[in-house]
Structure formats: C-alpha cells, structure tokens
Amino acid sequence: MDLYLLLKAAHVVGATVLLGTGAGIAFFMLMAHRTGQPALIAHTARVVVIADTVFTATAVIIQPITGAALAHVVGYPLFSGWIGLSLLLYVVTGLCWLPVVWIQIRLRDLADAAAKAGQPLPERYHRLFRAWFMLGFPAFAAVLAIVWLMLAKPSF
C-alpha cells in the first residue's frame, strides 16, 4: 500500500472517530440527563470522560498529523484554501471541546456527589449542562463542515 492511501485511510478513520464519538457522547449524555437520576448521570458521565480520553483525544492528535502529511504528499498548501479553512474550523472545534471535557468531569462529579448524598442534582449541574449542550452545536457544526471540506475540496 502506498503512503498516500495509508495516510488517507488514517485521516478518514480519525475524522469518523471524531464525528461518531462526538455524536455518541452527546446522545448518551443527553439521554442520561433527561432521566434526572444522579447515579445514572454519574455513571454515564464516567464512561463519556473515558471515551473522550481514549477515542476523541487520540483522533484530535492524529488528525492534524495525517492531514499535514497528506497535504505534503499531494502538494497542497497547508494554510490556504479549503485546508486553511479546515484548520481554522479545527481550532474552533478545539476551543469548544476543551471546556466541554472539563464540564463533563464536573457534571460527573456533581452527579456522583448528589447520588451519594441522596439529593437532587444541584443548580450548578444544570448551569454546566446548559453550557455543555450549547458548546456542542458549534463544535459539531465545525466538524461537519470540515468533513464536507475534505470531501468537496472547494476552490476559493
């Protein structure tokens, strides 16, 4: 297998992991939140934090490496055109994702404390959940746009 196909396969898998893990995490966190059950939310958030660490963080590291290598192999300029826009959107995604990771950890801890105390979820949990939910929209939209740019390769 040549280098181009190997890099392209790794890049496509990484993009798929980012998109799929993001959608899955959002779905499971939202479904757990809707129950209002602190123990279930804490359990789900524990799994989500692990998934973000194992899958999302790995893909976050691999994507720019394989993308830069692909651009080099093909001869595309790295910081202009659709690749430059993809990189800008990648930064937007990261600026949303980093606080989301911190929020997920806090949501897990707040839900766990409420479950252990036999108390309802505190208001702080609900404020953080709203922030987590709202940060997901620009992050997910940016990832979708990046995938479209990768596929369409529009000329600007």
C-alpha positions as a printed NumPy array, in Angstrom:
array([[  0.   ,   0.   ,   0.   ],
       [  1.407,   3.406,  -0.869],
       [  1.943,   6.208,   1.64 ],
       [ -0.899,   8.345,   0.267],
       [ -3.528,   5.622,   0.75 ],
       [ -2.229,   4.777,   4.208],
       [ -2.368,   8.428,   5.304],
       [ -5.767,   8.941,   3.706],
       [ -7.182,   5.863,   5.444],
       [ -5.832,   7.02 ,   8.822],
       [ -7.226,  10.518,   8.225],
       [-10.684,   9.246,   7.24 ],
       [-10.804,   6.903,  10.238],
       [ -9.767,   9.787,  12.513],
       [-12.487,  12.035,  11.095],
       [-15.019,   9.253,  11.525],
       [-13.964,   8.737,  15.131],
       [-14.276,  12.473,  15.868],
       [-17.702,  12.699,  14.285],
       [-19.007,   9.402,  15.676],
       [-17.635,   9.79 ,  19.174],
       [-18.915,  13.359,  19.368],
       [-22.41 ,  12.329,  18.285],
       [-22.414,   9.278,  20.566],
       [-21.211,  11.176,  23.606],
       [-23.796,  13.901,  23.042],
       [-26.576,  11.333,  22.667],
       [-25.699,   9.315,  25.765],
       [-25.12 ,  12.367,  27.954],
       [-28.415,  13.905,  26.843],
       [-30.336,  10.666,  27.423],
       [-28.812,  10.249,  30.89 ],
       [-29.504,  13.898,  31.742],
       [-33.15 ,  13.541,  30.734],
       [-33.663,  10.863,  33.399],
       [-32.751,  13.302,  36.157],
       [-31.227,  10.363,  38.066],
       [-27.894,  11.442,  39.574],
       [-26.478,   7.879,  39.785],
       [-27.25 ,   7.139,  36.131],
       [-25.883,  10.508,  35.031],
       [-22.701,   9.973,  37.061],
       [-22.196,   6.516,  35.566],
       [-22.787,   7.746,  32.009],
       [-20.511,  10.75 ,  32.508],
       [-17.744,   8.446,  33.807],
       [-17.949,   6.408,  30.6  ],
       [-18.138,   9.565,  28.479],
       [-14.988,  11.003,  30.067],
       [-13.155,   7.738,  29.359],
       [-14.428,   7.666,  25.752],
       [-13.353,  11.266,  25.204],
       [ -9.918,  10.47 ,  26.591],
       [ -9.385,   7.254,  24.638],
       [-11.098,   7.987,  21.332],
       [-11.555,  11.725,  20.863],
       [ -8.189,  12.798,  22.256],
       [ -6.392,  10.203,  20.124],
       [ -8.195,  11.353,  16.984],
       [ -7.562,  15.001,  17.887],
       [ -3.826,  14.26 ,  17.866],
       [ -3.847,  12.072,  14.744],
       [ -5.958,  14.366,  12.532],
       [ -3.555,  17.289,  12.119],
       [ -0.59 ,  14.943,  11.717],
       [ -2.2  ,  12.865,   8.983],
       [ -3.752,  15.961,   7.399],
       [ -0.429,  17.796,   7.197],
       [  1.28 ,  14.69 ,   5.851],
       [ -1.446,  14.256,   3.209],
       [ -1.157,  17.897,   2.153],
       [  2.601,  17.488,   1.849],
       [  2.351,  14.266,  -0.179],
       [ -0.247,  15.752,  -2.551],
       [  1.423,  19.163,  -2.726],
       [ -1.455,  21.234,  -1.333],
       [ -0.581,  24.447,   0.531],
       [ -1.261,  23.87 ,   4.214],
       [ -2.565,  27.264,   5.318],
       [ -4.696,  28.39 ,   2.384],
       [ -7.862,  27.413,   0.577],
       [-10.054,  24.664,   1.919],
       [ -7.241,  23.227,   4.058],
       [ -6.692,  26.586,   5.751],
       [-10.419,  26.881,   6.43 ],
       [-10.438,  23.312,   7.774],
       [ -7.617,  24.201,  10.165],
       [ -9.488,  27.294,  11.342],
       [-12.605,  25.199,  11.965],
       [-10.429,  22.635,  13.76 ],
       [ -9.288,  25.357,  16.149],
       [-12.935,  26.407,  16.696],
       [-13.779,  22.781,  17.468],
       [-10.902,  22.552,  19.936],
       [-11.913,  25.795,  21.652],
       [-15.34 ,  24.248,  22.243],
       [-14.112,  20.743,  23.054],
       [-11.598,  21.669,  25.769],
       [-14.192,  23.331,  28.024],
       [-16.63 ,  20.501,  27.237],
       [-14.155,  17.949,  28.608],
       [-13.768,  19.971,  31.81 ],
       [-17.564,  20.383,  32.057],
       [-18.127,  16.628,  31.599],
       [-15.776,  15.946,  34.501],
       [-17.616,  18.478,  36.665],
       [-21.017,  17.048,  35.646],
       [-19.789,  13.583,  36.589],
       [-18.539,  14.793,  39.974],
       [-21.673,  16.81 ,  40.772],
       [-23.98 ,  13.946,  39.79 ],
       [-21.861,  11.485,  41.788],
       [-21.972,  13.704,  44.887],
       [-25.754,  14.129,  44.549],
       [-26.227,  10.369,  44.143],
       [-24.102,   9.571,  47.205],
       [-25.949,  12.182,  49.293],
       [-29.353,  11.044,  48.043],
       [-30.003,  14.594,  46.849],
       [-31.323,  16.   ,  43.568],
       [-28.903,  17.478,  41.084],
       [-27.721,  20.926,  42.206],
       [-28.366,  24.092,  40.189],
       [-24.651,  24.239,  39.335],
       [-25.065,  20.928,  37.489],
       [-27.928,  22.345,  35.411],
       [-25.997,  25.528,  34.531],
       [-22.983,  23.481,  33.467],
       [-25.151,  21.101,  31.446],
       [-26.66 ,  24.023,  29.527],
       [-23.148,  25.309,  28.748],
       [-22.048,  21.801,  27.697],
       [-25.11 ,  21.477,  25.456],
       [-24.6  ,  24.881,  23.823],
       [-20.872,  24.306,  23.164],
       [-21.755,  21.122,  21.324],
       [-23.529,  22.944,  18.49 ],
       [-20.613,  24.984,  17.119],
       [-18.189,  22.105,  17.707],
       [-20.342,  19.565,  15.872],
       [-21.156,  22.024,  13.067],
       [-17.446,  22.737,  12.635],
       [-16.621,  19.029,  12.408],
       [-19.377,  18.522,   9.836],
       [-18.042,  21.46 ,   7.83 ],
       [-14.515,  20.033,   7.976],
       [-15.733,  16.674,   6.675],
       [-17.555,  18.452,   3.854],
       [-14.412,  20.448,   3.009],
       [-12.349,  17.238,   2.984],
       [-14.778,  15.633,   0.56 ],
       [-15.631,  18.588,  -1.694],
       [-12.206,  20.284,  -1.718],
       [-13.762,  23.545,  -2.962],
       [-11.547,  26.147,  -4.57 ],
       [-11.718,  29.593,  -3.025]])
